[in-house]
Coordinates of C-alpha atoms in Angstrom, one line a residue:
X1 CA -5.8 -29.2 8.8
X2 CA -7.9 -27.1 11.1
X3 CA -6.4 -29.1 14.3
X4 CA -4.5 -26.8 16.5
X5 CA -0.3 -27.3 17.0
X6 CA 0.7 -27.1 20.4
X7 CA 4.1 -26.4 21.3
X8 CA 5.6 -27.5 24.4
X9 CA 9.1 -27.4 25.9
X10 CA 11.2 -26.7 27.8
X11 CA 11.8 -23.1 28.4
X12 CA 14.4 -21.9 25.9
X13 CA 13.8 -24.3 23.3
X14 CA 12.3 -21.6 21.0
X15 CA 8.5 -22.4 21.1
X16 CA 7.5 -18.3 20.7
X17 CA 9.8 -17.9 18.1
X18 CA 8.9 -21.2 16.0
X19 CA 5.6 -20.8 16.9
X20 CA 5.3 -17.6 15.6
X21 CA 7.0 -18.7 12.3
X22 CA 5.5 -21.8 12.0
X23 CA 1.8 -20.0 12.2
X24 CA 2.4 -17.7 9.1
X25 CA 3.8 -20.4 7.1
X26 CA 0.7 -22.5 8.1
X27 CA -1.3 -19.5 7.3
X28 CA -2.9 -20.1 11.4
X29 CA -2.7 -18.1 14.2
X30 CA -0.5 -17.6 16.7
X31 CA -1.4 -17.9 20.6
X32 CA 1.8 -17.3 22.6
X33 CA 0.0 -18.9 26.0
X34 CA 2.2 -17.2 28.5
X35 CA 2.1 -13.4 26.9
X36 CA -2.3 -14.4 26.8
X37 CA -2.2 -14.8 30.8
X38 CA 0.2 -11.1 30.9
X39 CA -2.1 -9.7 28.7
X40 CA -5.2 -10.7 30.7
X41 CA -3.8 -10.3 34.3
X42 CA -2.1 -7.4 33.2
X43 CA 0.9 -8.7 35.1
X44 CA 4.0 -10.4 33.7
X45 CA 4.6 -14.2 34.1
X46 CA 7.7 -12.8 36.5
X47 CA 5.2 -10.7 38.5
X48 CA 2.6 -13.4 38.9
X49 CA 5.0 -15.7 40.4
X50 CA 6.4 -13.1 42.6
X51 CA 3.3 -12.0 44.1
X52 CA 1.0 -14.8 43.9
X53 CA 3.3 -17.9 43.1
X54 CA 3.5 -20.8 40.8
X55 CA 0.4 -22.3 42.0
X56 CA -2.0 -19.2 40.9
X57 CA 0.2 -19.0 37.7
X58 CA -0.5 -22.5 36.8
X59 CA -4.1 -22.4 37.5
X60 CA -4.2 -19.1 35.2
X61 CA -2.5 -21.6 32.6
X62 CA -4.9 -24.3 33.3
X63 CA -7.7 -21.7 32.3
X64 CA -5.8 -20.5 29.1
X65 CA -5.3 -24.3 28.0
X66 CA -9.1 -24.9 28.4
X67 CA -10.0 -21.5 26.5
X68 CA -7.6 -22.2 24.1
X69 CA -8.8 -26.1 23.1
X70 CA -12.1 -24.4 22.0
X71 CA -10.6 -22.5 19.0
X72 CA -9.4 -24.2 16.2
X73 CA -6.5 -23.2 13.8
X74 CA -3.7 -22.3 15.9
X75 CA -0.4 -22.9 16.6
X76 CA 0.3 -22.0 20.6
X77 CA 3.0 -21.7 22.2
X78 CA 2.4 -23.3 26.1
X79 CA 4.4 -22.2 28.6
X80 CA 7.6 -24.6 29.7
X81 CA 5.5 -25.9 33.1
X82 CA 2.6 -26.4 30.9
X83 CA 2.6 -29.9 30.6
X84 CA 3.1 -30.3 34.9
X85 CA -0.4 -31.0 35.2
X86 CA -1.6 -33.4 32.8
X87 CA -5.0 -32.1 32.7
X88 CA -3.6 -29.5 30.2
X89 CA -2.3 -31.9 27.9
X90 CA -5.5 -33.4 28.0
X91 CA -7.5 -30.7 26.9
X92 CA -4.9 -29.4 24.4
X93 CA -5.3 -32.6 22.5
X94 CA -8.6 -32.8 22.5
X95 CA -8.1 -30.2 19.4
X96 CA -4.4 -30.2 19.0
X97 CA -1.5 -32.0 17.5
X98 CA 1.2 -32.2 20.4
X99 CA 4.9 -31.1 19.2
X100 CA 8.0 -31.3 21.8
X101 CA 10.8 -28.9 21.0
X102 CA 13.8 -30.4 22.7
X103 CA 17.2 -29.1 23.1
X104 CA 20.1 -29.7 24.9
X105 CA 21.2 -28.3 28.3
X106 CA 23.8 -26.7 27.3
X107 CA 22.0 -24.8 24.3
X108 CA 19.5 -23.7 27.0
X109 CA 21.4 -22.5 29.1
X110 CA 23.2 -20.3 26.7
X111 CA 19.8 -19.0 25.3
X112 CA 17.9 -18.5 28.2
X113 CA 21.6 -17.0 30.0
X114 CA 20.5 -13.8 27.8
X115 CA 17.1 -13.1 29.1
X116 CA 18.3 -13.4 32.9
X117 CA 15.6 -11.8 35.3
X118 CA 12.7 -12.6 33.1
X119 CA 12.8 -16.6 33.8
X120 CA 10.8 -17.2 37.0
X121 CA 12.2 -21.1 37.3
X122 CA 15.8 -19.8 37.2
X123 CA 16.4 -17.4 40.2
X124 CA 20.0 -16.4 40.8
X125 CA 22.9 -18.4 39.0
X126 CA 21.6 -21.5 37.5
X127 CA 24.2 -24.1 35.4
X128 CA 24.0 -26.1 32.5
X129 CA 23.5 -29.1 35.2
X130 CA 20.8 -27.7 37.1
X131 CA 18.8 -27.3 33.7
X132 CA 19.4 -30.9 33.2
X133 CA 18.5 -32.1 36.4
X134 CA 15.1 -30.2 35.3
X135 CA 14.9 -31.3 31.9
X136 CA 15.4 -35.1 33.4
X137 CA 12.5 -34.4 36.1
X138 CA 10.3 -33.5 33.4
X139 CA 10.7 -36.1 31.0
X140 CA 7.8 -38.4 31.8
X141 CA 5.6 -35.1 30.9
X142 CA 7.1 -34.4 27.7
X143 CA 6.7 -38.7 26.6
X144 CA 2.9 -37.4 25.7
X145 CA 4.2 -35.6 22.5
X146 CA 2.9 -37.2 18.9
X147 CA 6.0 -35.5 17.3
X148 CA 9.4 -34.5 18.9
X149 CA 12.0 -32.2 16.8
X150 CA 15.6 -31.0 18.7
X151 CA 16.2 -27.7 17.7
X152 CA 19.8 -27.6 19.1
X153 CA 22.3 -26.6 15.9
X154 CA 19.8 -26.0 13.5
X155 CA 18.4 -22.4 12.2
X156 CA 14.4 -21.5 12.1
X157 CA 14.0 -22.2 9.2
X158 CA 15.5 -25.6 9.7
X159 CA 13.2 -26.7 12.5
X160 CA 10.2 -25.4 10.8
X161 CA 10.9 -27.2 7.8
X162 CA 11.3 -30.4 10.2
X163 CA 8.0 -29.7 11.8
X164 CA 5.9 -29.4 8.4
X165 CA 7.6 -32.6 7.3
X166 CA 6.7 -34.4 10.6
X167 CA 2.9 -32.8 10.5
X168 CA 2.8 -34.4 7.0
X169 CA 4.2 -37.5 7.8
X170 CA 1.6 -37.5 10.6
X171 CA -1.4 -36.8 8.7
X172 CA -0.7 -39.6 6.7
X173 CA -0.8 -42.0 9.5
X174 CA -3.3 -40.9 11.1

């Protein structure tokens, strides 16, 4: 399969690290969307919303998504806000097999609770409910997905093993 696997999510639900994994299992590479934009700016996602805002960030994304549907044989990791603008789903599928990694609130929260500072979405104290209340906001974006796994109690290896199962299922009915 030479289609591309896009991951999206929320932020927290582990697309970098299962992306990451999944690509050497799937012997593809991996495209980590938001660390492409730091690398290219040569300013952190943080920084970019800081001094330019979420609007020039997610027009930097919009520009990664488009650059990015032109390769084949990835597995990228979008940012969470990635699918906001349904543009970039668009063009993501155009070569890409669509994967939501859900998770609960809770299990967020508790993962993204130990990167504070670096989430741009989550200034200052942020709950379990207020992650909720985002994760309900954005689920008409995530309906787009062709495959959904919840990686909320399971291990790495666990969810990747999901994923391949679901990708084969997938090919099969495609």
């Amino acid at each position: 399969m030479k289609k591309n696997i896009v991951l999206i999510g929320f932020m927290g639900t582990g697309k970098s690290s299962v992306g990451s994994k999944l690509a050497m299992k799937l012997n593809k590479e991996f495209v980590d969307m938001d660390r492409e934009i730091e690398n290219i700016s040569g300013m952190t996602v943080t920084e970019i919303f800081r001094r330019f805002g979420e609007l020039r960030f997610r027009s930097e994304e919009s520009l990664m998504a488009k650059k990015l549907s032109l390769r084949d044989n990835l597995v990228i990791a979008t940012g969470g806000g990635t699918v906001l603008l349904p543009e970039n789903i668009e063009v993501l599928r155009q070569n890409g097999i669509i994967i939501l990694l859900e998770a609960t609130a809770q299990d967020i929260h508790t993962r993204v609770s130990r990167k504070k500072g670096t989430r741009p979405l989550l200034k200052g104290s942020y709950t379990a409910e207020d992650i909720q209340h985002l994760l309900d906001e954005r689920k008409p974006y995530y309906d787009c997905a062709d495959i959904r796994v919840n990686t909320s109690s399971k291990d790495l290896d666990a969810v990747i093993e999901e994923i391949i199962n679901e990708l084969n299922q997938y090919e099969t009915l495609s």
